[in-house]
């Protein structure tokens, strides 16, 4: 026998029994996001590598270690110099959404674009529980000249928290911080470099490298010695200018008013370069090392950095967003015994005498044409086995077409939950079923 093939490591098949739990997340998310005025956007699953380098930063792990590159394609435009473009599967949704926003000049169409996505992302990470190479995010991004308001930071954070609550996730912690304006962020990096200058010597090469290339990376380093040094720093919010501090205070004030519980964490900087002002992360208990179920923040300036913006407008385009990891949400729900697993239910299973296959086949078709989910066995089968199949499919009703029913032009309707059975004329069966399914009895 030839060997069975397996899926690539770090990916997962979502089997039919698991799909209801995913559908529940997706439906809840879509409804809530629409309540907040977000509209869905779908972008390609791969983009030019340059997009991710320019937005997430060359030193971000997601870019320098984890990009899953797709074989390049030669440009075929005649007269143009042939060049090979490198593509990568998207590791996150923000950069592609900004690319699409810019390319389609959405800033000319609306002052504020509120966009969401429910989509697969790809990162070549070492797989472990809660860390996959293909995973799924529910993300929201608000972009536009009208997006530079503290109210939107607060709304975005509250929305992420509400989504988690409406999925049924409990016991999560929201941490927030502010990086301030781009200038403040620069001062923060300078200050960090200065206070770490004498301490970096005895740390690992990886830490030294991070110190040189992007000092913020040290703040979320997993290296034990590095952590000890970072934990010993009195970081505070000294890097924030007066305006930066005011902005952050306002976001906090609004979160307080909305009753959203949070902790301020001065070490929270996030691993992607594009953030300014508010950054946040939500972690869930009981998930082990990969406990971040969602994260986000403000990224004013990224739109211009990727070639967008309207020159006639003053100032930069504002933006804020977040993404929640669906696999981790499902793990958290599972840990709390709350996943909607299930086989789903079919409305009707048709059980027939072998002689009346054609009649049963037509009845099945009539049911389906009337929006009733129905199935049957094709081919001869004993009654008992047909009932076993009806149970497997969780059928609410079984229609019975045996000798006597066929002779009298009737059909038996068996209510699988209550166990009782009734006979109705064939011409009335759709109507009767609709009535029963509608009333839920
Ligand atoms: P991120 O923190 O890189 O942010 O990812 C957001 C969430 O995606 C994480 O909190 C986690 O739940 C999930 N996630 C990330 N990597 C994996 C993985 N390998 N396996 C399973 N789940 C994973 C972003 O992606 C930003 N684009 C968020 C954002 C939107 N910021 C502004 N707008």
GROMACS .gro file of C-alpha atoms and ligand atoms in nm, residues 92-94 117 123 125 130-132 135 137 140-141 270 272 274-275 292-297 299 321-325 328, ligand 1:
model
   63
   92UNK     CA    1  -0.075   3.951   0.925
   93UNK     CA    2  -0.361   4.160   0.790
   94UNK     CA    3  -0.278   4.523   0.866
  117UNK     CA    4  -1.135   4.064   0.798
  123UNK     CA    5   0.414   3.253   0.974
  125UNK     CA    6   0.725   2.965   1.327
  130UNK     CA    7  -0.144   2.758   1.997
  131UNK     CA    8   0.131   2.844   1.749
  132UNK     CA    9   0.071   2.745   1.390
  135UNK     CA   10  -0.362   3.036   1.159
  137UNK     CA   11  -0.736   3.608   1.267
  140UNK     CA   12  -1.047   4.527   1.247
  141UNK     CA   13  -0.879   4.840   1.114
  270UNK     CA   14   0.474   4.488   2.044
  272UNK     CA   15   0.583   4.507   1.479
  274UNK     CA   16   0.434   5.036   1.275
  275UNK     CA   17   0.285   5.124   1.614
  292UNK     CA   18  -0.180   3.616   2.361
  293UNK     CA   19  -0.529   3.586   2.218
  294UNK     CA   20  -0.530   3.927   2.060
  295UNK     CA   21  -0.335   4.245   2.014
  296UNK     CA   22  -0.336   4.575   1.836
  297UNK     CA   23  -0.275   4.944   1.853
  299UNK     CA   24  -0.033   5.307   1.359
  321UNK     CA   25  -0.673   4.826   1.476
  322UNK     CA   26  -0.641   4.484   1.631
  323UNK     CA   27  -0.641   4.116   1.548
  324UNK     CA   28  -0.764   3.822   1.754
  325UNK     CA   29  -0.619   3.473   1.704
  328UNK     CA   30  -0.621   3.054   2.058
  442LIG     P1   31   0.000   3.995   1.632
  442LIG     O1   32   0.019   4.022   1.777
  442LIG     O2   33   0.120   3.956   1.555
  442LIG     O3   34  -0.064   4.127   1.569
  442LIG     O4   35  -0.111   3.884   1.610
  442LIG     C1   36  -0.241   3.898   1.666
  442LIG     C2   37  -0.288   3.765   1.724
  442LIG     O5   38  -0.279   3.662   1.625
  442LIG     C3   39  -0.203   3.713   1.838
  442LIG     O6   40  -0.240   3.774   1.961
  442LIG     C4   41  -0.237   3.565   1.837
  442LIG     O7   42  -0.360   3.542   1.903
  442LIG     C5   43  -0.255   3.537   1.689
  442LIG     N1   44  -0.133   3.473   1.635
  442LIG     C6   45  -0.020   3.533   1.595
  442LIG     N2   46   0.069   3.442   1.550
  442LIG     C7   47   0.012   3.321   1.562
  442LIG     C8   48   0.051   3.187   1.531
  442LIG     N3   49   0.168   3.157   1.476
  442LIG     N4   50  -0.036   3.086   1.557
  442LIG     C9   51  -0.159   3.113   1.611
  442LIG     N5   52  -0.201   3.237   1.639
  442LIG    C10   53  -0.119   3.341   1.616
  442LIG    C11   54  -0.097   4.141   1.438
  442LIG     O8   55  -0.102   4.052   1.358
  442LIG    C12   56  -0.139   4.282   1.403
  442LIG     N6   57  -0.169   4.287   1.259
  442LIG    C13   58  -0.257   4.328   1.485
  442LIG    C14   59  -0.306   4.464   1.448
  442LIG    C15   60  -0.409   4.494   1.368
  442LIG     N7   61  -0.251   4.578   1.486
  442LIG    C16   62  -0.317   4.679   1.431
  442LIG     N8   63  -0.413   4.630   1.359
   0.00000   0.00000   0.00000
